[in-house]
Coordinates of C-alpha atoms in Angstrom, one line a residue:
Chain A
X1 CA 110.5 110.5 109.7
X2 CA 110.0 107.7 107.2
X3 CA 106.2 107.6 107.5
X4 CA 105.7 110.9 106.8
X5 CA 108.1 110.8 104.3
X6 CA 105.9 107.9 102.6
X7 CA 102.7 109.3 103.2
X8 CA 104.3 112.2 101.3
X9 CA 105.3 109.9 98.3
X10 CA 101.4 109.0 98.5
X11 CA 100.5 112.3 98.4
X12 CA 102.7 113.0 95.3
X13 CA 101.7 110.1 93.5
X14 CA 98.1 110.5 93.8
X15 CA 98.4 114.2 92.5
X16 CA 100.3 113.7 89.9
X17 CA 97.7 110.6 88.5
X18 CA 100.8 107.7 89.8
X19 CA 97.7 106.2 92.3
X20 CA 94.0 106.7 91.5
X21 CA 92.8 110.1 93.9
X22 CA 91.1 109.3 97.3
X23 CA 87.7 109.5 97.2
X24 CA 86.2 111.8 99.8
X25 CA 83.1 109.6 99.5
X26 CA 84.7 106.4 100.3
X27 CA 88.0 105.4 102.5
X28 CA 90.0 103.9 100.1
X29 CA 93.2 101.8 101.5
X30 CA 96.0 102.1 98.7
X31 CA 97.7 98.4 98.6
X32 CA 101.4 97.9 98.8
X33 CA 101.7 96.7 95.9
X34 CA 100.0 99.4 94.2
X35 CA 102.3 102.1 95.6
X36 CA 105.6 100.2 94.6
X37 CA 103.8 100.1 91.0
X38 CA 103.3 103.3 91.2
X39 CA 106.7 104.6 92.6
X40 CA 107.7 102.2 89.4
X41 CA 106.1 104.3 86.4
X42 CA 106.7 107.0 88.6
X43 CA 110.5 106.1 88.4
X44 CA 110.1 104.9 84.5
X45 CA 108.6 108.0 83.7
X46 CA 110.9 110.3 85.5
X47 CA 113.8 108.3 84.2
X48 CA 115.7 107.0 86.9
X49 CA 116.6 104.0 88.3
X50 CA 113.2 101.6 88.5
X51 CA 113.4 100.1 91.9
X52 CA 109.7 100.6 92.9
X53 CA 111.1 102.3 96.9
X54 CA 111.1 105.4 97.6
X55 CA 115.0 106.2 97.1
X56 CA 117.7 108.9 97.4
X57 CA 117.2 109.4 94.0
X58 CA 113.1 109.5 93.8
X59 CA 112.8 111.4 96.5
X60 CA 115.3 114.0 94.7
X61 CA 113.2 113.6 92.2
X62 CA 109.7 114.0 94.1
X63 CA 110.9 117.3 95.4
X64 CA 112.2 118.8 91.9
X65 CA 110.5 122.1 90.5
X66 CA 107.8 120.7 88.5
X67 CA 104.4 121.7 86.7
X68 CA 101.2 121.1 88.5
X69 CA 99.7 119.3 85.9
X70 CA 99.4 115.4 86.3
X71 CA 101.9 113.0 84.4
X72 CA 98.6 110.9 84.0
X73 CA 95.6 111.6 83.3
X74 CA 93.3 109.2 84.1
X75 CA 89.5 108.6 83.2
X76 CA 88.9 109.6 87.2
X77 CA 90.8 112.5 87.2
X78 CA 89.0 113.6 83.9
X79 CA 85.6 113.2 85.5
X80 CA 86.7 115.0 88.8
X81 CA 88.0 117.9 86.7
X82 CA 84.8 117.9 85.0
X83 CA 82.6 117.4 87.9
X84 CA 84.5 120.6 89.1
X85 CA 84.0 122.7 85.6
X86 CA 80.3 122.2 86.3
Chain B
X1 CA 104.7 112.8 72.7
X2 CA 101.1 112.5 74.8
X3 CA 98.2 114.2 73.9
X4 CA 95.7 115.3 75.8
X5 CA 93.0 114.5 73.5
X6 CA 92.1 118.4 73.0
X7 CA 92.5 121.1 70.7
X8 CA 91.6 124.3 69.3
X9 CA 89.3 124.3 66.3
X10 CA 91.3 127.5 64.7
X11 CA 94.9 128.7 64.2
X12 CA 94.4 132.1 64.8
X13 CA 94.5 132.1 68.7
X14 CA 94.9 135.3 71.0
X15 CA 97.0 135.7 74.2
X16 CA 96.8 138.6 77.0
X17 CA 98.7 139.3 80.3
X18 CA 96.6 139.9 83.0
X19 CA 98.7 140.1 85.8
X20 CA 102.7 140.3 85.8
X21 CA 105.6 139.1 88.3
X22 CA 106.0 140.9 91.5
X23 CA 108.7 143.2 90.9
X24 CA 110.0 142.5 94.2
X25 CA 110.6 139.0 93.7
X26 CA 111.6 138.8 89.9
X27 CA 112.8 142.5 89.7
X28 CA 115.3 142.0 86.5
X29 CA 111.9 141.0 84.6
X30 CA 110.0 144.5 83.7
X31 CA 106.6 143.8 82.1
X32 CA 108.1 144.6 78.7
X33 CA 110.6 141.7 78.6
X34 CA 107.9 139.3 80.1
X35 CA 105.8 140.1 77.2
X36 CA 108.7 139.5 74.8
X37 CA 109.4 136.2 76.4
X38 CA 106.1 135.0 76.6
X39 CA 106.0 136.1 72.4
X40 CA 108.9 134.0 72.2
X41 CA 107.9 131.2 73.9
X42 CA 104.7 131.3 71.6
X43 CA 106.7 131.2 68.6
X44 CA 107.9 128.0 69.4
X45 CA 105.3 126.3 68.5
X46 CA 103.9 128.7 65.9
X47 CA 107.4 127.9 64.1
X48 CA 106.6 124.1 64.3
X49 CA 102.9 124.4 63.3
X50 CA 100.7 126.5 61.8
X51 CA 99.7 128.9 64.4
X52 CA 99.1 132.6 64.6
X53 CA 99.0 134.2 67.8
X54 CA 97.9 137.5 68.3
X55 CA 98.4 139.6 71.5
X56 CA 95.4 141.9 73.1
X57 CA 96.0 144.3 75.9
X58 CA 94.7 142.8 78.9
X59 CA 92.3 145.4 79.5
X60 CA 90.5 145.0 76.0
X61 CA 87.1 143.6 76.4
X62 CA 87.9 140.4 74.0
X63 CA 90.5 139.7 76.2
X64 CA 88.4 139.7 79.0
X65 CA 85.8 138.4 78.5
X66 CA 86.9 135.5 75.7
X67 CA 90.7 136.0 75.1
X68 CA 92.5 132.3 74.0
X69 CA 95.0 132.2 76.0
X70 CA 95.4 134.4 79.2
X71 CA 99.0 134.4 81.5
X72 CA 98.4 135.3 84.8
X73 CA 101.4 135.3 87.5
X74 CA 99.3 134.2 90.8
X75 CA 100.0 132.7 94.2
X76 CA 98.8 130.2 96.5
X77 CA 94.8 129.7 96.2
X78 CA 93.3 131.4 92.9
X79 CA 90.1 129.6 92.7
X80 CA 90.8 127.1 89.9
X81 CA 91.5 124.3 91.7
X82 CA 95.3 123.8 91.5
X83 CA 96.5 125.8 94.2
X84 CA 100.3 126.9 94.2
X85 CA 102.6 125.9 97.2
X86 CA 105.1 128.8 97.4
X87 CA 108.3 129.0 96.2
X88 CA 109.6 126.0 94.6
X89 CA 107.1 123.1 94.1
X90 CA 105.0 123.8 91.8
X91 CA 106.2 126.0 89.3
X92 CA 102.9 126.5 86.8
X93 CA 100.3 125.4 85.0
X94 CA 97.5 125.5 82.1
X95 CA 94.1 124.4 80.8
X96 CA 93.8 122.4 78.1
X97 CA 92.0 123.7 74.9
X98 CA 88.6 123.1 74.8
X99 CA 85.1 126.2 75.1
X100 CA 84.5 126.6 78.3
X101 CA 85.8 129.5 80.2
X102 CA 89.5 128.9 81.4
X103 CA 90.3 127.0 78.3
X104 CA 93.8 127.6 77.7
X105 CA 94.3 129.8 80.5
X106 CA 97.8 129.3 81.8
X107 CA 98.9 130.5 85.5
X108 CA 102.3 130.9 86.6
X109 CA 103.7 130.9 90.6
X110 CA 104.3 134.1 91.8
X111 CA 106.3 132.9 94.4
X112 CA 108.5 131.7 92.1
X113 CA 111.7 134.2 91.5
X114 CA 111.2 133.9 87.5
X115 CA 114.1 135.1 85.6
X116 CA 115.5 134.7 82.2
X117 CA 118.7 133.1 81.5
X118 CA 119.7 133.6 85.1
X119 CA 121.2 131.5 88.0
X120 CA 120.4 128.8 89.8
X121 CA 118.6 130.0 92.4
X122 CA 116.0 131.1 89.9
X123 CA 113.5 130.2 87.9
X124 CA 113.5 130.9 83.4
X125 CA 110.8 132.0 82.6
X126 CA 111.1 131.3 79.3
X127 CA 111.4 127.4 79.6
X128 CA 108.5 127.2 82.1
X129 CA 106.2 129.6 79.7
X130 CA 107.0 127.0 76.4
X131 CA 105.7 123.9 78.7
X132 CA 102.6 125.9 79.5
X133 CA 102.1 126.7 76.6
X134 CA 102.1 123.0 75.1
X135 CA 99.4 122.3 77.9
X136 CA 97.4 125.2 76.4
X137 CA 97.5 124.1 72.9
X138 CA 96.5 120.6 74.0
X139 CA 99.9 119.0 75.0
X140 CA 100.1 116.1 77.9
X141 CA 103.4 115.4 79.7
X142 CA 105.7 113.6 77.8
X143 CA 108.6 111.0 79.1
X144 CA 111.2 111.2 76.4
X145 CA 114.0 113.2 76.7
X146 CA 114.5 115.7 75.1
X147 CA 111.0 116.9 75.8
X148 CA 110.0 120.6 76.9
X149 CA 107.1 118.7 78.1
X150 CA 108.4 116.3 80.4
X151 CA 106.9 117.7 83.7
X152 CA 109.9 118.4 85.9
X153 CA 112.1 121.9 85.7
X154 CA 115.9 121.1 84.4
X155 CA 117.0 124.6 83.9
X156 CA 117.1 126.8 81.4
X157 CA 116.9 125.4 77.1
X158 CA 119.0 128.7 76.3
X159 CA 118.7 131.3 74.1
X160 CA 115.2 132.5 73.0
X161 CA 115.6 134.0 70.0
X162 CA 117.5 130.7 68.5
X163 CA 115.1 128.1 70.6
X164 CA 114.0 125.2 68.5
X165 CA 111.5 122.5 69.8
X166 CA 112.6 119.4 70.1
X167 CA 111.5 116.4 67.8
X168 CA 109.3 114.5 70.2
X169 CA 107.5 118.0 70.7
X170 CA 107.7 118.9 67.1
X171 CA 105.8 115.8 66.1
X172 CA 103.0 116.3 69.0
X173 CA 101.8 119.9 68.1
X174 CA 102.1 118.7 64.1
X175 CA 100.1 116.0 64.8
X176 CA 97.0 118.2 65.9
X177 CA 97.5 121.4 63.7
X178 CA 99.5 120.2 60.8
X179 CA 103.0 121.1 59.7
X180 CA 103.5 124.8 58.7
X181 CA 103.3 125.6 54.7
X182 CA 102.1 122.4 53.9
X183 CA 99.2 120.5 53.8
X184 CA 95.5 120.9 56.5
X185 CA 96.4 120.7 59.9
X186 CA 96.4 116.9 61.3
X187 CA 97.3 115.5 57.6
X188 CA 94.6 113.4 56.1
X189 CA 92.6 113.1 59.8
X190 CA 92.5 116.5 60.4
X191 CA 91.4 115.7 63.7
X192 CA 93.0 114.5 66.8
X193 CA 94.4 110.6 66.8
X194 CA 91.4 108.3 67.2
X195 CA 92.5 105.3 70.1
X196 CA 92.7 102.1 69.1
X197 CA 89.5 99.7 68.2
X198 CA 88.6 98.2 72.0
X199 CA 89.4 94.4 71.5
X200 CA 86.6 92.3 71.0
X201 CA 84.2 91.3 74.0
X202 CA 85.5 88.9 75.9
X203 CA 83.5 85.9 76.9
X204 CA 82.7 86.3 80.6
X205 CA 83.1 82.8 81.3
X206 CA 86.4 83.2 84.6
X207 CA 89.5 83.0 82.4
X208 CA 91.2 84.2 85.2
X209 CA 93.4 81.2 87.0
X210 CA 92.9 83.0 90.3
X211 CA 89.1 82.0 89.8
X212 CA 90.1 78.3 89.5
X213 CA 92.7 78.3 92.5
X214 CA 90.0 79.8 94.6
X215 CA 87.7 77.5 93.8
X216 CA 89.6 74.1 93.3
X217 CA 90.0 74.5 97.3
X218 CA 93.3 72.2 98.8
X219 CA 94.5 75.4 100.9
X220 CA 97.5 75.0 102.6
X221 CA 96.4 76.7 105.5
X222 CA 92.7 78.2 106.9
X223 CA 92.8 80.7 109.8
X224 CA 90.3 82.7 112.1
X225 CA 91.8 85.6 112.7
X226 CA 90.2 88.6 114.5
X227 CA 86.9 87.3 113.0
X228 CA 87.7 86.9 109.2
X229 CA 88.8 83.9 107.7
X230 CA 91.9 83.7 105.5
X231 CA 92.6 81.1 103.2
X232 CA 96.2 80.1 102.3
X233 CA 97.4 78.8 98.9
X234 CA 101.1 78.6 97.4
X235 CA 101.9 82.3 98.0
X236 CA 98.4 84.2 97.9
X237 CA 95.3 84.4 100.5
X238 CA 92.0 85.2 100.3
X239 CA 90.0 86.8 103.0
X240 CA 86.7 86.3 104.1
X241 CA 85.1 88.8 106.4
X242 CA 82.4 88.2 109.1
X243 CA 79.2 88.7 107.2
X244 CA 80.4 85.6 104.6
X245 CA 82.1 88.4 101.5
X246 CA 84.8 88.1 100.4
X247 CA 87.2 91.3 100.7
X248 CA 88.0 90.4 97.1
X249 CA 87.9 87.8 94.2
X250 CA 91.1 87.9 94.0
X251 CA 94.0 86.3 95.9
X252 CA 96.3 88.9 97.4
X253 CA 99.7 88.1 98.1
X254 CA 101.2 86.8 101.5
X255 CA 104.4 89.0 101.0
X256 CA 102.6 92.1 100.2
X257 CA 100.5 91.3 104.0
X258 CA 102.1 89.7 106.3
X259 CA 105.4 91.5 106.5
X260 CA 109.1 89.5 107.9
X261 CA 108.1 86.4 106.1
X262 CA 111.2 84.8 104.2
X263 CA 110.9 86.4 100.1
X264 CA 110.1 83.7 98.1
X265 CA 107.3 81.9 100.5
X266 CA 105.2 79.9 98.4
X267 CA 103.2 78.3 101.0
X268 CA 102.7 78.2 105.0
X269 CA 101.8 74.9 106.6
X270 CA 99.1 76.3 109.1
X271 CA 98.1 80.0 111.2
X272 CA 96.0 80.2 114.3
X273 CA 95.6 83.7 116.5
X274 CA 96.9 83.0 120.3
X275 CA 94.3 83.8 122.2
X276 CA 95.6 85.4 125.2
X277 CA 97.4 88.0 122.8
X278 CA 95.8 87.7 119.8
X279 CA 99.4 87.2 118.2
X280 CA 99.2 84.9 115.3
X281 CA 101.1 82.7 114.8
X282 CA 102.7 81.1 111.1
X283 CA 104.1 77.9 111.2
X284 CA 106.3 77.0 107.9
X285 CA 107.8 73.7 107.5
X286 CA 110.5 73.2 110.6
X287 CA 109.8 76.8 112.0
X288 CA 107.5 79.3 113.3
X289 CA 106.8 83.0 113.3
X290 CA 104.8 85.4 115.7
X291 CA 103.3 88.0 114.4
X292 CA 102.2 91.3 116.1
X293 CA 99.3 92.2 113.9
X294 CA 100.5 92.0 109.9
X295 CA 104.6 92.6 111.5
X296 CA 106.6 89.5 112.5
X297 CA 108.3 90.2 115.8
X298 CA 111.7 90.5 116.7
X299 CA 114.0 87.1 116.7
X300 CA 111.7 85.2 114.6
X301 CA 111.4 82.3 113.1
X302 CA 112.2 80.2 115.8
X303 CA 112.6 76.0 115.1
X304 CA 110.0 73.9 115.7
X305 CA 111.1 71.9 117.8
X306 CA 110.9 74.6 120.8
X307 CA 107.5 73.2 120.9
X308 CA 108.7 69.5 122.0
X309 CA 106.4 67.5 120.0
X310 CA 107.5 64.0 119.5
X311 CA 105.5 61.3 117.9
X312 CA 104.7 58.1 119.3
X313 CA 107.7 56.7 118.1
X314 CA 109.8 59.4 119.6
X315 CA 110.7 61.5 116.7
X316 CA 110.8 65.3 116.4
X317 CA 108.0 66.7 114.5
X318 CA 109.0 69.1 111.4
X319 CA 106.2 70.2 110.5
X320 CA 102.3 71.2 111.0
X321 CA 99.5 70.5 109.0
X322 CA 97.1 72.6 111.5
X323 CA 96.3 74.5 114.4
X324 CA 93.5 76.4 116.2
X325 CA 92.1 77.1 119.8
X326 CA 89.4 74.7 120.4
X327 CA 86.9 76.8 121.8
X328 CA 85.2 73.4 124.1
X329 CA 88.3 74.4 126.4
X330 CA 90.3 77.2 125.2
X331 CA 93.4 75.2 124.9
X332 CA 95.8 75.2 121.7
X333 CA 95.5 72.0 119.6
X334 CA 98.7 71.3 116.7
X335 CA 97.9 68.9 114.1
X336 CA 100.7 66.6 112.0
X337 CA 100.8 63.6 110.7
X338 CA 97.9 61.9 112.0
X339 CA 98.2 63.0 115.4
X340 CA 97.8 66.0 117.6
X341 CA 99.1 67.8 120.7
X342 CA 97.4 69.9 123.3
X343 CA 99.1 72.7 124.7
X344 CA 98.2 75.5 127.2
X345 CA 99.5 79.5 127.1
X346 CA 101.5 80.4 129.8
X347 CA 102.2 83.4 131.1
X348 CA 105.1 83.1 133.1
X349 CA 108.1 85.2 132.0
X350 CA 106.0 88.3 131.0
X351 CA 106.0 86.3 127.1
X352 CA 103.4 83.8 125.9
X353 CA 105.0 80.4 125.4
X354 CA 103.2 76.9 125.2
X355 CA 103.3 74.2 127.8
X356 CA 102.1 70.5 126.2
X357 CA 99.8 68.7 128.1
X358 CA 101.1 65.1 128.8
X359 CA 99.4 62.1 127.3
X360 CA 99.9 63.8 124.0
X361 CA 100.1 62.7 121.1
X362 CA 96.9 61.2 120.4
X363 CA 95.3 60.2 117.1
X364 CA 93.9 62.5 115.0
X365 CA 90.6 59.6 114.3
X366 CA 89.3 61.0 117.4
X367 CA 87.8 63.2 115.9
X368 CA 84.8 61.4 114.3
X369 CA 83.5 61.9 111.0
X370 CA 86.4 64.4 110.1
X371 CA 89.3 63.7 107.9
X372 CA 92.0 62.6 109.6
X373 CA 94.6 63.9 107.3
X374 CA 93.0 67.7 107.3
X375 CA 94.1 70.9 105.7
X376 CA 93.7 72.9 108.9
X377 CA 91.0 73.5 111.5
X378 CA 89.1 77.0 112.8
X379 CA 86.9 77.8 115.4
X380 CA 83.9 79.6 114.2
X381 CA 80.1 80.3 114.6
X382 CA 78.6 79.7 118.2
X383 CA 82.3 77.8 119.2
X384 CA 82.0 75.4 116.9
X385 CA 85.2 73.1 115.2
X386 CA 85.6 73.6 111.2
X387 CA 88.1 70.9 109.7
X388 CA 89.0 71.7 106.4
X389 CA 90.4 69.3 103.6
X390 CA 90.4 69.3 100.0
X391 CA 87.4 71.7 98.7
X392 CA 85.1 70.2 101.5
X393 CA 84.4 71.6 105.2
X394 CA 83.3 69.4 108.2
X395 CA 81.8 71.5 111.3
X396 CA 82.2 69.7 114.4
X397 CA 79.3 71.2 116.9
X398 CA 80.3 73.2 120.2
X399 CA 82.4 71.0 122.0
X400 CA 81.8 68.2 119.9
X401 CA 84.2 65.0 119.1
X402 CA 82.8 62.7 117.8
X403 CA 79.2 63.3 115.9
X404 CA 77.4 60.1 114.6
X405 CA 76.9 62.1 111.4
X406 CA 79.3 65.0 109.5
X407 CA 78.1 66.0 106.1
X408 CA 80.7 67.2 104.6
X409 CA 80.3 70.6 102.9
X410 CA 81.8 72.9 99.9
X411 CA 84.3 75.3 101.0
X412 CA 84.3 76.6 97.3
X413 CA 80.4 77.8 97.4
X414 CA 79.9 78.4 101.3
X415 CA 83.3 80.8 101.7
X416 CA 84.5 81.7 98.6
X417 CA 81.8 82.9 97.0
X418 CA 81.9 80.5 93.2
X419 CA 79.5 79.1 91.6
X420 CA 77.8 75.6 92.8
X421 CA 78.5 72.4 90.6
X422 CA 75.6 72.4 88.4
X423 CA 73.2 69.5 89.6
X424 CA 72.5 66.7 87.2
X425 CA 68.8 65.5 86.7
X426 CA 68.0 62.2 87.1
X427 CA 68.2 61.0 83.3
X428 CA 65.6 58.9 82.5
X429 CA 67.3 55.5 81.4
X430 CA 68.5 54.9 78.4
X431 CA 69.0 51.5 76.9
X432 CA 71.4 52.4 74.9
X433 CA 73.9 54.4 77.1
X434 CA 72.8 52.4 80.4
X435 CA 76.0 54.3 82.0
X436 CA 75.5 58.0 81.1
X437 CA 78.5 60.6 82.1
X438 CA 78.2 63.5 84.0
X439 CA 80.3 66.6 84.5
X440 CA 81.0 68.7 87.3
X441 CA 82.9 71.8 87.5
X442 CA 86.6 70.9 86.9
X443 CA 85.0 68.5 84.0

């Protein structure tokens, strides 16, 4: 179904360091806007075709064998990584 | 390239196996060959850089208990945080380089049916262990292609005896170890790159022209909806929730909320909620749109005109400048041009739809002490009428119509949270400049 297909996609982004990682703290809405820039550098980085949807072709993508290290590493992810180390 | 912003203070790094592929998964890899192609896959980058990597049996204490690098084939949970999914998915992973204890570590799916040089259906081992071991030397994922660290599996590179890195990765693991028989590692900067400077402090005066728009008020449209108050300008709203904060400083944008809208809307002409329903409904130039929640509803926009307001001079209205529920009597009031229209919610047909009360229109200078040209008008507090024009608010008590005295008010400071004009001081006078200048905010 699309929506789970989407809240997939959220999934995948925020693992991979697309959209910042829910805070289990805090409820954290992720905006629109922010998922379609993140399916964009998603998209830029994967090299395909930057459309900012979730498409045939980023959803082939998405689902391609892959290491389970994020693409970015962001200062949050860092800290959480840390946090954990501790 | 990306880096991850570690790396290993030495060149003379050790390795050890510590567990192996399931032999009934991956049964063309004995231990033997994994060890050769993980040697191999180790000498990629020791070719590149100067690197010596030196094997320990896995059972050997140093191995143990502070080994460099140390392969393990696991599945599913193994307590490092990074669980694997089965087969396909994730393929593997590594720590970074750095002191503490799984520095370097690198962990590969044993779900995976790993393989070298073989179909399809599998997995090379061989290209998955040279990515790792990128990560473990203090590689990030890299975009270019050709990159062995660009994060997603594309099949096997090929032969391992004659695999070469690619530039892009060439150029990362020089940068932090130095290029082989010449030179220290790094170059001159031995260590890793340094970021750029930060750019200079910025003054924290609002540069930002979302700061201005929000607080130079003229909204196109003001709405109460479901008990927060959204404020309309060219193609961005701000929100304003119950308790008087803001849900943020900064606009958001219509076509990003409210979803059906034509692309391109740079500005609605006035929302109210219906109240039987709480539908909401948009009302741009000569049409109108209901909304169920943030989703316009079917067979929408609809013209205008369904609504049968004519002026006094018999013409068809085209468009609103506001609307709200006046909560004195719970009827629907539209606003344009001067004049306004009262309309009740029937029920009739199963759907909503509006039935104008006769002796309608009437002027908007009704209304007392309110502008008669206004931006739009809520009902808020204990029932009371808001009229909104410019960046000033008028509030109209309960059922109120004409108050001897409105004061009007800022919509800037009381809603939108910015700062208040600075008051002048009386100055005392001066002979010479008997007309002294002041300046307010926009001055």
């Amino acid at each position: 179904a699309p929506t789970d297909q989407y809240s997939r996609a959220v999934d995948w982004l925020s693992r991979y360091g697309y959209l910042p990682p829910p805070d289990p703290r805090a409820s954290k809405l992720q905006t629109k806007e922010g998922i379609e820039k993140a399916i964009r550098v998603m998209q830029r980085y994967g090299g395909v075709h930057e459309t900012g949807v979730l498409d045939s072709e980023t959803l082939k993508l998405m689902s391609t064998p892959r290491c389970s290290l994020p693409d970015i590493v962001g200062s949050e992810d860092m800290l959480r990584r840390r946090r954990r180390k501790r | 390239y990306a880096l991850s912003g570690l790396k290993w203070h030495k060149t003379d790094l050790t390795w050890s196996v510590h567990s192996y592929p399931s032999p009934s998964l991956s049964p063309g890899l004995p231990n033997s060959l994994v060890d050769n192609i993980l040697t191999h896959a180790l000498k990629a980058w020791s070719d590149a850089a100067p690197l010596n990597f030196r094997w320990l049996p896995s059972d050997s204490r140093v191995a143990a208990a502070g080994g460099d690098i140390r392969v393990s084939f696991t599945s599913m949970f193994h307590d490092d945080g990074y669980p694997f999914d089965g087969q396909g998915g994730t393929l593997a992973h590594a720590f970074f380089p750095g002191r503490n204890d799984m520095a370097g570590d690198t962990h590969f799916d044993d779900d995976e049916i790993w393989s070298y040089g073989g179909s399809s259906s599998t997995t090379d081992l061989f290209t998955v262990a040279v990515h790792e071991f990128g990560h473990a030397l203090g590689l990030s994922h890299s975009s270019s292609d050709p990159s062995i660290m660009r994060p997603y599996y594309q099949g096997p590179v090929g032969d391992i005896q004659n695999f070469m890195l690619a530039l892009d990765d060439k150029q990362a693991i020089q940068q932090l170890y130095g290029v082989k028989d010449e030179g220290p590692p790094g170059g001159v900067d031995p260590e890793i790159p340094r970021l750029p400077s930060p750019p200079p402090p910025r003054p924290t005066q609002p540069s930002d022209p979302s700061f201005s728009e929000r607080c130079q008020g003229g909204f196109d449209a003001v709405a109460n909806i479901r008990g927060e108050v959204f404020f309309f300008k060219g193609a961005h709203f701000w929100r304003t929730k119950q308790d008087g904060s803001l849900v943020s400083l900064n606009p958001a944008q219509i076509k990003n909320f409210w979803i059906g809208l034509p692309p391109g809307t740079n500005k609605v002409d006035a929302v109210y909620e219906r109240k039987s329903d709480s539908k909401i409904i948009f009302f741009i130039g000569s049409q109108y749109w209901v909304f169920k929640d943030t989703v316009a509803m079917a067979g929408y926009p609809r013209p205008l005109s369904e609504w049968g307001m004519r002026t006094k001079s018999g013409a068809l209205v085209e468009s609103v400048d506001a609307a709200f529920i006046w909560a004195h009597n719970g009827k629907t009031y539209l606003f344009s041009n001067g004049e306004f229209w009262r309309f009740d919610e029937s029920h009739g047909s199963g759907e909503v739809t509006w039935l104008q009360a006769p002796d309608y229109p009437r002027s908007n200078s009704l209304w007392g002490g309110v502008p008669s040209h206004m931006d739009d008008v809520i009902t808020w507090g204990e029932g009371d009428s808001y009229f909104f024009k410019d960046n000033h608010y008028w509030v109209l008590k309960r059922g109120g119509l004409n108050q001897d005295v409105v004061t009007p008010k800022s919509i800037a400071v009381d809603w939108l949270r910015c700062p208040a004009p600075p008051t002048t001081p009386a100055a005392p006078a001066n002979p010479r400049h008997p007309k002294e200048c002041s300046c307010d905010i926009k001055g």
